[in-house]
Coordinates of C-alpha atoms in Angstrom, one line a residue:
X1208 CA 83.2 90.0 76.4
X1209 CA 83.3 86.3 77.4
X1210 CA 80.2 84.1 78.2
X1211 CA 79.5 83.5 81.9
X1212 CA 80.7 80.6 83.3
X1213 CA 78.2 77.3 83.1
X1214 CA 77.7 74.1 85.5
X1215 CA 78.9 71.9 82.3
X1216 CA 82.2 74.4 82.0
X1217 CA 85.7 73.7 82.5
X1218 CA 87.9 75.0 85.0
X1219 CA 87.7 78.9 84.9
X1220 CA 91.0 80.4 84.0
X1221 CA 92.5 83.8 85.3
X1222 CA 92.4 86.5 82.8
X1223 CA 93.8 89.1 84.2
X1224 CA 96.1 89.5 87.4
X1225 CA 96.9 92.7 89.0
X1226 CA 99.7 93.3 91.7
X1227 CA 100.8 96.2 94.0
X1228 CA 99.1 95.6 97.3
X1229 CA 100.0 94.6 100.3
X1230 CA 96.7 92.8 101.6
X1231 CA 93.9 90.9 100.4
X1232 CA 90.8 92.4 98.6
X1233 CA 87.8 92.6 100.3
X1234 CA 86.0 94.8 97.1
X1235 CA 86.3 95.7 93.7
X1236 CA 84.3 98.3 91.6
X1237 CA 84.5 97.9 87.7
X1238 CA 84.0 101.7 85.6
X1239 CA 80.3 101.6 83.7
X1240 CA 82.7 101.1 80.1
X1241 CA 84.6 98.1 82.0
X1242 CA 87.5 100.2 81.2
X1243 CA 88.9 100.5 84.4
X1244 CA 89.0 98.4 87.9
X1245 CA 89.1 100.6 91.2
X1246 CA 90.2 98.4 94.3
X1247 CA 89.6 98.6 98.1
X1248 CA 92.3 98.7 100.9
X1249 CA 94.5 102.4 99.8
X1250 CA 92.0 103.0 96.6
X1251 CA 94.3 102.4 93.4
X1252 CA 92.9 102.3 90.0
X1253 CA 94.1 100.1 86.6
X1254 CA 93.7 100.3 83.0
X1255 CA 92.1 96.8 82.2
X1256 CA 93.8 96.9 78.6
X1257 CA 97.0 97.1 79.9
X1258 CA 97.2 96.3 83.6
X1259 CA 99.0 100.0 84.2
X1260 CA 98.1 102.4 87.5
X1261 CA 96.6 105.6 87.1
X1262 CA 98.4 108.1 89.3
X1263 CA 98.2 106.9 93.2
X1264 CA 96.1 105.4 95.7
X1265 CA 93.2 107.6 95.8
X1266 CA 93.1 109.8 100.1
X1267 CA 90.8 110.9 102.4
X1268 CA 90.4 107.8 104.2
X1269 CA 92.3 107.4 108.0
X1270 CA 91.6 103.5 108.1
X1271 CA 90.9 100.8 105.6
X1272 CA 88.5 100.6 102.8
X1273 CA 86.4 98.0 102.4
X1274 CA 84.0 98.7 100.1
X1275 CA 83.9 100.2 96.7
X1276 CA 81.2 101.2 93.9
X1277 CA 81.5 103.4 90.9
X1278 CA 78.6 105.5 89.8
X1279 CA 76.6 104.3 86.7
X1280 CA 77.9 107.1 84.4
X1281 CA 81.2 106.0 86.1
X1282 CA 82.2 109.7 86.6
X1283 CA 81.8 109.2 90.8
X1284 CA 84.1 106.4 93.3
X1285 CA 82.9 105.6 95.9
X1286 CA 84.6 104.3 99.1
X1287 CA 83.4 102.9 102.8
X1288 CA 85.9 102.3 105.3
X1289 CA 86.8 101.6 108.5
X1290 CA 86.6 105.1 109.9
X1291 CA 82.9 105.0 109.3
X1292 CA 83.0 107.4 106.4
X1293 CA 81.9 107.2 103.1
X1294 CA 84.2 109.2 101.0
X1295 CA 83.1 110.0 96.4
X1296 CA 86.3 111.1 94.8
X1297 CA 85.6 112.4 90.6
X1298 CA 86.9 109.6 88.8
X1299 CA 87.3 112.2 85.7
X1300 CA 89.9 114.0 87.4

């Protein structure tokens, strides 16, 4: 893993870039083995190693999300959206 950026550093480079949304991200929730990334909006989930999706955008929610987390044993995602609900999915499934 790379050391945190300093005051004295140069210019931060991107290291990884992911595509296939259609708006702009408001949250992102990393998995406990910084495996995989789970982003708001419509809920889809990459592999960091190789930038692939697992299987769709995760349901349940009728508006936006805008908030994510992942439980610390990273078996739980969490999502908060705009229909005032708080949704867990099982990440393991």
């Amino acid at each position: 893993m790379a050391s945190p950026p300093t005051v004295d550093s140069d210019i931060i480079l991107p290291v990884k870039t992911f595509q296939g949304h259609r708006s702009w991200a408001t949250s992102v929730a990393f998995s406990p083995n910084d495996e995989w990334v789970v982003r708001d909006s419509l809920l889809r989930i990459w592999i960091l190693k190789d930038r692939s999706q697992i299987g769709g955008p995760l349901q349940g929610h009728s508006g936006s999300v805008r908030k994510m987390a992942v439980s610390k044993d990273g078996r739980y995602i969490e999502g908060g959206g705009e229909d005032n609900k708080v949704i867990a999915w099982d990440a393991s499934t």
